[in-house]
PDB file of C-alpha atoms in Angstrom:
ATOM      1  CA  UNK A1044      -0.653   8.366  -0.816  1.00 73.00           C
ATOM      2  CA  UNK A1045      -1.221  10.399   2.269  1.00 79.00           C
ATOM      3  CA  UNK A1046       1.168  10.656   5.210  1.00 86.00           C
ATOM      4  CA  UNK A1047       1.234  12.429   8.553  1.00 91.00           C
ATOM      5  CA  UNK A1048       4.009  13.684  10.802  1.00 94.00           C
ATOM      6  CA  UNK A1049       3.894  14.521  14.473  1.00 95.00           C
ATOM      7  CA  UNK A1050       7.214  16.248  15.167  1.00 95.00           C
ATOM      8  CA  UNK A1051       7.000  16.135  18.955  1.00 94.00           C
ATOM      9  CA  UNK A1052       7.453  12.718  20.518  1.00 93.00           C
ATOM     10  CA  UNK A1053       7.062  13.863  24.103  1.00 95.00           C
ATOM     11  CA  UNK A1054       5.707  17.114  25.599  1.00 97.00           C
ATOM     12  CA  UNK A1055       5.429  18.140  29.235  1.00 97.00           C
ATOM     13  CA  UNK A1056       3.209  21.007  30.327  1.00 97.00           C
ATOM     14  CA  UNK A1057       2.093  22.319  33.677  1.00 97.00           C
ATOM     15  CA  UNK A1058      -1.493  21.909  34.734  1.00 97.00           C
ATOM     16  CA  UNK A1059      -3.449  24.981  33.708  1.00 97.00           C
ATOM     17  CA  UNK A1060      -1.033  25.898  30.936  1.00 97.00           C
ATOM     18  CA  UNK A1061      -2.020  26.028  27.296  1.00 97.00           C
ATOM     19  CA  UNK A1062      -1.201  23.201  24.919  1.00 97.00           C
ATOM     20  CA  UNK A1063      -0.490  22.872  21.235  1.00 97.00           C
ATOM     21  CA  UNK A1064       0.353  19.561  19.594  1.00 98.00           C
ATOM     22  CA  UNK A1065       1.649  19.710  16.072  1.00 98.00           C
ATOM     23  CA  UNK A1066       0.506  17.660  13.113  1.00 97.00           C
ATOM     24  CA  UNK A1067       1.612  18.025   9.499  1.00 96.00           C
ATOM     25  CA  UNK A1068       0.179  16.032   6.652  1.00 93.00           C
ATOM     26  CA  UNK A1069       1.034  15.286   3.083  1.00 89.00           C
ATOM     27  CA  UNK A1070      -1.753  14.848   0.559  1.00 83.00           C
ATOM     28  CA  UNK A1071      -2.483  16.301  -2.855  1.00 76.00           C
ATOM     29  CA  UNK A1072      -5.890  17.669  -1.990  1.00 79.00           C
ATOM     30  CA  UNK A1073      -7.855  18.466   1.131  1.00 80.00           C
ATOM     31  CA  UNK A1074      -7.708  15.401   3.331  1.00 85.00           C
ATOM     32  CA  UNK A1075      -9.883  14.208   6.133  1.00 88.00           C
ATOM     33  CA  UNK A1076      -8.090  14.932   9.421  1.00 92.00           C
ATOM     34  CA  UNK A1077      -8.569  13.460  12.856  1.00 93.00           C
ATOM     35  CA  UNK A1078      -7.139  13.632  16.354  1.00 96.00           C
ATOM     36  CA  UNK A1079      -7.399  10.614  18.630  1.00 96.00           C
ATOM     37  CA  UNK A1080      -6.396  10.209  22.259  1.00 96.00           C
ATOM     38  CA  UNK A1081      -5.168   7.030  23.886  1.00 92.00           C
ATOM     39  CA  UNK A1082      -5.170   7.088  27.671  1.00 89.00           C
ATOM     40  CA  UNK A1083      -3.103   4.515  29.578  1.00 81.00           C
ATOM     41  CA  UNK A1084      -4.724   1.112  29.260  1.00 76.00           C
ATOM     42  CA  UNK A1085      -7.562   2.526  27.179  1.00 79.00           C
ATOM     43  CA  UNK A1086      -8.556   2.277  23.567  1.00 83.00           C
ATOM     44  CA  UNK A1087      -8.368   5.135  21.107  1.00 90.00           C
ATOM     45  CA  UNK A1088     -11.030   7.797  21.362  1.00 92.00           C
ATOM     46  CA  UNK A1089     -11.834  10.384  18.715  1.00 93.00           C
ATOM     47  CA  UNK A1090     -11.297  13.958  19.919  1.00 96.00           C
ATOM     48  CA  UNK A1091     -12.302  15.793  16.762  1.00 95.00           C
ATOM     49  CA  UNK A1092     -12.324  15.621  12.986  1.00 92.00           C
ATOM     50  CA  UNK A1093     -12.172  17.894   9.969  1.00 92.00           C
ATOM     51  CA  UNK A1094     -13.817  17.087   6.661  1.00 86.00           C
ATOM     52  CA  UNK A1095     -14.639  20.475   5.166  1.00 84.00           C
ATOM     53  CA  UNK A1096     -16.041  23.889   6.004  1.00 87.00           C
ATOM     54  CA  UNK A1097     -14.947  25.882   9.029  1.00 90.00           C
ATOM     55  CA  UNK A1098     -11.243  25.348   9.497  1.00 92.00           C
ATOM     56  CA  UNK A1099     -11.463  25.633  13.279  1.00 96.00           C
ATOM     57  CA  UNK A1100     -13.090  22.543  14.709  1.00 96.00           C
ATOM     58  CA  UNK A1101     -14.190  21.947  18.249  1.00 96.00           C
ATOM     59  CA  UNK A1102     -13.917  18.580  19.903  1.00 96.00           C
ATOM     60  CA  UNK A1103     -14.580  16.880  23.152  1.00 95.00           C
ATOM     61  CA  UNK A1104     -12.846  17.631  26.460  1.00 94.00           C
ATOM     62  CA  UNK A1105     -12.250  21.261  25.486  1.00 96.00           C
ATOM     63  CA  UNK A1106      -9.913  20.517  22.580  1.00 97.00           C
ATOM     64  CA  UNK A1107      -9.895  22.312  19.261  1.00 98.00           C
ATOM     65  CA  UNK A1108      -7.845  22.062  16.106  1.00 98.00           C
ATOM     66  CA  UNK A1109      -7.265  24.356  13.161  1.00 97.00           C
ATOM     67  CA  UNK A1110      -6.789  23.210   9.583  1.00 95.00           C
ATOM     68  CA  UNK A1111      -4.268  25.389   7.767  1.00 95.00           C
ATOM     69  CA  UNK A1112      -4.015  24.429   4.131  1.00 93.00           C
ATOM     70  CA  UNK A1113      -1.070  26.745   3.459  1.00 93.00           C
ATOM     71  CA  UNK A1114       0.967  25.015   6.146  1.00 94.00           C
ATOM     72  CA  UNK A1115      -0.437  21.502   5.641  1.00 94.00           C
ATOM     73  CA  UNK A1116      -1.089  21.454   9.350  1.00 96.00           C
ATOM     74  CA  UNK A1117      -3.818  20.428  11.751  1.00 97.00           C
ATOM     75  CA  UNK A1118      -2.537  21.377  15.196  1.00 98.00           C
ATOM     76  CA  UNK A1119      -4.429  20.424  18.323  1.00 98.00           C
ATOM     77  CA  UNK A1120      -4.904  23.020  21.050  1.00 98.00           C
ATOM     78  CA  UNK A1121      -6.337  23.354  24.508  1.00 98.00           C
ATOM     79  CA  UNK A1122      -6.304  26.624  26.470  1.00 97.00           C
ATOM     80  CA  UNK A1123      -5.896  25.051  29.915  1.00 97.00           C
ATOM     81  CA  UNK A1124      -4.609  21.541  30.429  1.00 97.00           C
ATOM     82  CA  UNK A1125      -5.938  19.283  33.179  1.00 96.00           C
ATOM     83  CA  UNK A1126      -3.993  16.464  34.794  1.00 95.00           C
ATOM     84  CA  UNK A1127      -6.435  13.991  33.250  1.00 94.00           C
ATOM     85  CA  UNK A1128      -5.279  15.069  29.781  1.00 96.00           C
ATOM     86  CA  UNK A1129      -2.040  13.123  30.237  1.00 96.00           C
ATOM     87  CA  UNK A1130      -2.184  10.585  27.425  1.00 96.00           C
ATOM     88  CA  UNK A1131      -0.878   9.856  23.972  1.00 95.00           C
ATOM     89  CA  UNK A1132      -2.330  11.851  21.110  1.00 97.00           C
ATOM     90  CA  UNK A1133      -2.456  10.678  17.527  1.00 96.00           C
ATOM     91  CA  UNK A1134      -3.141  12.687  14.417  1.00 95.00           C
ATOM     92  CA  UNK A1135      -4.583  10.772  11.474  1.00 92.00           C
ATOM     93  CA  UNK A1136      -5.215  11.570   7.843  1.00 89.00           C
ATOM     94  CA  UNK A1137      -7.652   9.977   5.438  1.00 83.00           C
ATOM     95  CA  UNK A1138      -8.011  10.438   1.700  1.00 73.00           C
ATOM     96  CA  UNK A1139     -11.476  11.366   0.477  1.00 66.00           C
ATOM     97  CA  UNK A1140     -12.754   9.431  -2.505  1.00 59.00           C
ATOM     98  CA  UNK A1141     -10.646   7.070  -4.538  1.00 52.00           C
ATOM     99  CA  UNK A1142     -10.300   3.357  -4.159  1.00 48.00           C
ATOM    100  CA  UNK A1143      -8.507   3.424  -0.876  1.00 55.00           C
ATOM    101  CA  UNK A1144      -9.522   5.487   2.089  1.00 64.00           C
ATOM    102  CA  UNK A1145      -7.316   4.035   4.739  1.00 75.00           C
ATOM    103  CA  UNK A1146      -6.548   6.110   7.786  1.00 82.00           C
ATOM    104  CA  UNK A1147      -2.865   6.766   8.306  1.00 86.00           C
ATOM    105  CA  UNK A1148      -1.725   7.668  11.799  1.00 90.00           C
ATOM    106  CA  UNK A1149       1.218   9.672  13.021  1.00 92.00           C
ATOM    107  CA  UNK A1150       3.655   8.247  15.512  1.00 91.00           C
ATOM    108  CA  UNK A1151       1.953  10.025  18.374  1.00 94.00           C
ATOM    109  CA  UNK A1152       2.824  12.659  20.962  1.00 96.00           C
ATOM    110  CA  UNK A1153       3.000  11.610  24.580  1.00 95.00           C
ATOM    111  CA  UNK A1154       1.707  14.360  26.839  1.00 97.00           C
ATOM    112  CA  UNK A1155       2.778  14.569  30.469  1.00 97.00           C
ATOM    113  CA  UNK A1156       1.114  17.057  32.816  1.00 97.00           C
ATOM    114  CA  UNK A1157       3.017  18.447  35.780  1.00 95.00           C
ATOM    115  CA  UNK A1158       1.102  19.544  38.888  1.00 91.00           C
TER     116      UNK A1158
ATOM    117  CA  UNK B 784     -22.835  -5.111  19.124  1.00 53.00           C
ATOM    118  CA  UNK B 785     -22.332  -1.817  20.853  1.00 78.00           C
ATOM    119  CA  UNK B 786     -18.706  -1.478  19.912  1.00 91.00           C
ATOM    120  CA  UNK B 787     -15.812  -3.139  18.139  1.00 94.00           C
ATOM    121  CA  UNK B 788     -14.962  -6.374  19.856  1.00 95.00           C
ATOM    122  CA  UNK B 789     -11.598  -8.108  19.621  1.00 96.00           C
ATOM    123  CA  UNK B 790     -10.583 -11.492  20.878  1.00 96.00           C
ATOM    124  CA  UNK B 791      -8.589 -12.697  22.578  1.00 97.00           C
ATOM    125  CA  UNK B 792      -7.609  -9.676  24.636  1.00 95.00           C
ATOM    126  CA  UNK B 793      -4.256 -11.256  25.395  1.00 96.00           C
ATOM    127  CA  UNK B 794      -2.363 -13.997  23.630  1.00 97.00           C
ATOM    128  CA  UNK B 795       0.973 -15.536  24.543  1.00 98.00           C
ATOM    129  CA  UNK B 796       2.414 -17.857  21.950  1.00 98.00           C
ATOM    130  CA  UNK B 797       5.645 -19.642  21.281  1.00 97.00           C
ATOM    131  CA  UNK B 798       7.889 -18.532  18.486  1.00 97.00           C
ATOM    132  CA  UNK B 799       7.055 -20.384  15.299  1.00 97.00           C
ATOM    133  CA  UNK B 800       3.396 -21.000  16.133  1.00 98.00           C
ATOM    134  CA  UNK B 801       0.500 -19.581  14.147  1.00 98.00           C
ATOM    135  CA  UNK B 802      -2.005 -17.235  15.776  1.00 98.00           C
ATOM    136  CA  UNK B 803      -5.414 -15.985  14.740  1.00 98.00           C
ATOM    137  CA  UNK B 804      -6.869 -12.728  15.991  1.00 98.00           C
ATOM    138  CA  UNK B 805     -10.531 -11.899  15.649  1.00 97.00           C
ATOM    139  CA  UNK B 806     -12.405  -8.650  15.173  1.00 97.00           C
ATOM    140  CA  UNK B 807     -16.153  -8.108  15.325  1.00 96.00           C
ATOM    141  CA  UNK B 808     -16.920  -4.676  13.877  1.00 95.00           C
ATOM    142  CA  UNK B 809     -19.884  -2.523  14.689  1.00 93.00           C
ATOM    143  CA  UNK B 810     -22.925  -3.782  12.855  1.00 91.00           C
ATOM    144  CA  UNK B 811     -23.449  -1.928   9.580  1.00 89.00           C
ATOM    145  CA  UNK B 812     -19.895  -0.639   9.329  1.00 90.00           C
ATOM    146  CA  UNK B 813     -18.556  -1.375   5.894  1.00 88.00           C
ATOM    147  CA  UNK B 814     -14.955  -0.331   6.518  1.00 89.00           C
ATOM    148  CA  UNK B 815     -12.596  -2.314   8.735  1.00 92.00           C
ATOM    149  CA  UNK B 816      -8.958  -1.659   9.566  1.00 92.00           C
ATOM    150  CA  UNK B 817      -6.183  -3.580  11.268  1.00 96.00           C
ATOM    151  CA  UNK B 818      -3.299  -1.718  12.870  1.00 95.00           C
ATOM    152  CA  UNK B 819      -0.268  -2.821  14.840  1.00 96.00           C
ATOM    153  CA  UNK B 820       1.059  -0.840  17.786  1.00 93.00           C
ATOM    154  CA  UNK B 821       4.443  -1.840  19.104  1.00 91.00           C
ATOM    155  CA  UNK B 822       5.390  -0.764  22.611  1.00 84.00           C
ATOM    156  CA  UNK B 823       5.877   2.986  22.738  1.00 77.00           C
ATOM    157  CA  UNK B 824       5.210   3.452  19.047  1.00 81.00           C
ATOM    158  CA  UNK B 825       2.458   4.733  16.823  1.00 83.00           C
ATOM    159  CA  UNK B 826      -0.177   2.860  14.894  1.00 89.00           C
ATOM    160  CA  UNK B 827       1.161   0.986  11.917  1.00 91.00           C
ATOM    161  CA  UNK B 828      -1.423   0.387   9.189  1.00 91.00           C
ATOM    162  CA  UNK B 829      -1.713  -3.268   8.189  1.00 95.00           C
ATOM    163  CA  UNK B 830      -4.799  -3.836   6.059  1.00 93.00           C
ATOM    164  CA  UNK B 831      -8.079  -2.158   5.140  1.00 90.00           C
ATOM    165  CA  UNK B 832     -11.346  -3.751   4.024  1.00 91.00           C
ATOM    166  CA  UNK B 833     -14.143  -1.755   2.395  1.00 87.00           C
ATOM    167  CA  UNK B 834     -17.327  -3.658   1.671  1.00 84.00           C
ATOM    168  CA  UNK B 835     -16.801  -6.199  -1.065  1.00 83.00           C
ATOM    169  CA  UNK B 836     -13.895  -4.361  -2.673  1.00 85.00           C
ATOM    170  CA  UNK B 837     -10.455  -5.917  -2.827  1.00 87.00           C
ATOM    171  CA  UNK B 838      -8.686  -5.161   0.463  1.00 90.00           C
ATOM    172  CA  UNK B 839      -5.762  -2.787   0.686  1.00 89.00           C
ATOM    173  CA  UNK B 840      -2.989  -5.049   1.933  1.00 92.00           C
ATOM    174  CA  UNK B 841      -0.189  -2.570   1.433  1.00 90.00           C
ATOM    175  CA  UNK B 842       0.700  -2.429   5.123  1.00 91.00           C
ATOM    176  CA  UNK B 843       1.182  -6.127   5.768  1.00 95.00           C
ATOM    177  CA  UNK B 844       4.833  -6.484   6.814  1.00 95.00           C
ATOM    178  CA  UNK B 845       5.468  -9.924   5.370  1.00 95.00           C
ATOM    179  CA  UNK B 846       3.761 -12.886   3.748  1.00 96.00           C
ATOM    180  CA  UNK B 847       3.405 -14.419   7.184  1.00 98.00           C
ATOM    181  CA  UNK B 848       0.566 -11.958   7.764  1.00 98.00           C
ATOM    182  CA  UNK B 849      -2.844 -12.382   6.196  1.00 97.00           C
ATOM    183  CA  UNK B 850      -6.368 -11.243   6.921  1.00 97.00           C
ATOM    184  CA  UNK B 851      -9.825 -12.165   5.799  1.00 95.00           C
ATOM    185  CA  UNK B 852     -13.228 -10.624   6.071  1.00 94.00           C
ATOM    186  CA  UNK B 853     -16.464 -12.091   4.832  1.00 84.00           C
ATOM    187  CA  UNK B 854     -18.762  -9.366   3.590  1.00 79.00           C
ATOM    188  CA  UNK B 855     -19.255  -6.761   6.261  1.00 80.00           C
ATOM    189  CA  UNK B 856     -18.824  -9.063   9.202  1.00 89.00           C
ATOM    190  CA  UNK B 857     -16.066 -10.581  11.263  1.00 95.00           C
ATOM    191  CA  UNK B 858     -12.433 -10.285  10.271  1.00 97.00           C
ATOM    192  CA  UNK B 859      -9.542 -12.499  11.253  1.00 97.00           C
ATOM    193  CA  UNK B 860      -5.879 -11.567  11.177  1.00 98.00           C
ATOM    194  CA  UNK B 861      -3.562 -14.560  10.943  1.00 98.00           C
ATOM    195  CA  UNK B 862       0.132 -14.511  11.694  1.00 98.00           C
ATOM    196  CA  UNK B 863       2.006 -17.626  10.654  1.00 98.00           C
ATOM    197  CA  UNK B 864       5.295 -18.787  12.157  1.00 98.00           C
ATOM    198  CA  UNK B 865       5.285 -15.988  14.708  1.00 98.00           C
ATOM    199  CA  UNK B 866       8.503 -14.175  15.529  1.00 97.00           C
ATOM    200  CA  UNK B 867       9.400 -12.166  18.607  1.00 96.00           C
ATOM    201  CA  UNK B 868       9.189  -8.936  16.623  1.00 96.00           C
ATOM    202  CA  UNK B 869       5.508  -9.683  16.062  1.00 97.00           C
ATOM    203  CA  UNK B 870       4.876  -8.909  19.728  1.00 97.00           C
ATOM    204  CA  UNK B 871       2.578  -5.898  19.787  1.00 97.00           C
ATOM    205  CA  UNK B 872      -0.983  -4.788  20.347  1.00 95.00           C
ATOM    206  CA  UNK B 873      -3.113  -5.450  17.297  1.00 97.00           C
ATOM    207  CA  UNK B 874      -5.938  -2.970  16.965  1.00 96.00           C
ATOM    208  CA  UNK B 875      -9.035  -3.305  14.864  1.00 96.00           C
ATOM    209  CA  UNK B 876     -11.276  -0.403  13.895  1.00 93.00           C
ATOM    210  CA  UNK B 877     -14.436  -0.039  11.864  1.00 92.00           C
ATOM    211  CA  UNK B 878     -16.186   2.898  10.311  1.00 87.00           C
ATOM    212  CA  UNK B 879     -19.525   3.458   8.692  1.00 84.00           C
ATOM    213  CA  UNK B 880     -18.420   3.798   5.094  1.00 72.00           C
ATOM    214  CA  UNK B 881     -15.575   4.640   2.771  1.00 61.00           C
ATOM    215  CA  UNK B 882     -16.000   8.339   3.419  1.00 54.00           C
ATOM    216  CA  UNK B 883     -13.709   8.074   6.395  1.00 55.00           C
ATOM    217  CA  UNK B 884     -16.242   8.913   8.992  1.00 68.00           C
ATOM    218  CA  UNK B 885     -15.126   8.269  12.532  1.00 80.00           C
ATOM    219  CA  UNK B 886     -13.245   5.022  13.048  1.00 86.00           C
ATOM    220  CA  UNK B 887     -14.189   3.184  16.234  1.00 91.00           C
ATOM    221  CA  UNK B 888     -11.459   1.113  17.802  1.00 93.00           C
ATOM    222  CA  UNK B 889     -11.551  -2.109  19.718  1.00 94.00           C
ATOM    223  CA  UNK B 890      -9.503  -2.606  22.865  1.00 92.00           C
ATOM    224  CA  UNK B 891      -6.920  -4.581  20.950  1.00 94.00           C
ATOM    225  CA  UNK B 892      -5.243  -7.943  21.278  1.00 96.00           C
ATOM    226  CA  UNK B 893      -1.927  -7.921  23.082  1.00 96.00           C
ATOM    227  CA  UNK B 894       0.256 -10.538  21.424  1.00 98.00           C
ATOM    228  CA  UNK B 895       3.392 -11.737  23.134  1.00 97.00           C
ATOM    229  CA  UNK B 896       5.699 -14.120  21.312  1.00 97.00           C
ATOM    230  CA  UNK B 897       8.081 -15.955  23.617  1.00 96.00           C
TER     231      UNK B 897
END
C-alpha cells in the first residue's frame, strides 16, 4: 500500500521569498502524485499532478513540483510567495492500476506568509 | 451537477445519536471517496467506491461507521452511536475513473458531537 509523508508541519516564509514544501512517498512503482491546497474556509483545490513523463510539472498559481524517483520525493516549489498563498498544502499519492486506487494524503503543511 | 455536493454543511448531534451524511458526486464520476479531517489534522481516508466493485473500507475507524453508494450516484456515510471523537469535517471527493485522475472535493460536512 502506498503512503506519503510531509515532514514539515508548519512553515513561515516572507512574502517574495522562495518556497519549497517537502513530500516523500512510499510505493513499489511509480505512483500518481498530487498537490492540493486548502485555503481557510475553502475546499481542497488541485494545484498540480504527476502521472508520467516530464518529471517537472507546472501547476496553477505559479507552483511547480519535481518528481525524483531516486529520492521518492515530489516537492512543491514556488519562486516568489504571495500573501494569498497562505494556506494548508497536502501531498497525495495514488496507486496506478490494481484493485484499489485510493488517494492517500499526507498530514499537510501549514504555510504562513510574513509581510 | 457542477461540482461535488455534500449535505448538510453543518450538523450538531448529541452523543449516542446516529447521523447520516450525504454526497452527490459529479455526474459521470465512477470513483468516490470519503475522508475525515479532524481539527488541525490531515485527511484521513475512510472508504473508496469504484463503480460496481466492492468498496475499499480499510479506512473506516470502527464498525459504527458505514457507507453506501448505489451505482455511480449518491453516497451516504452513516455514523451510529456518535462519540465526541467523531467530531470532524467529513469530506467527499469524486473522480472520473479508477486511473486516479483529479479528485474533486465537496465543501464538507462539519460534524459536531456534543
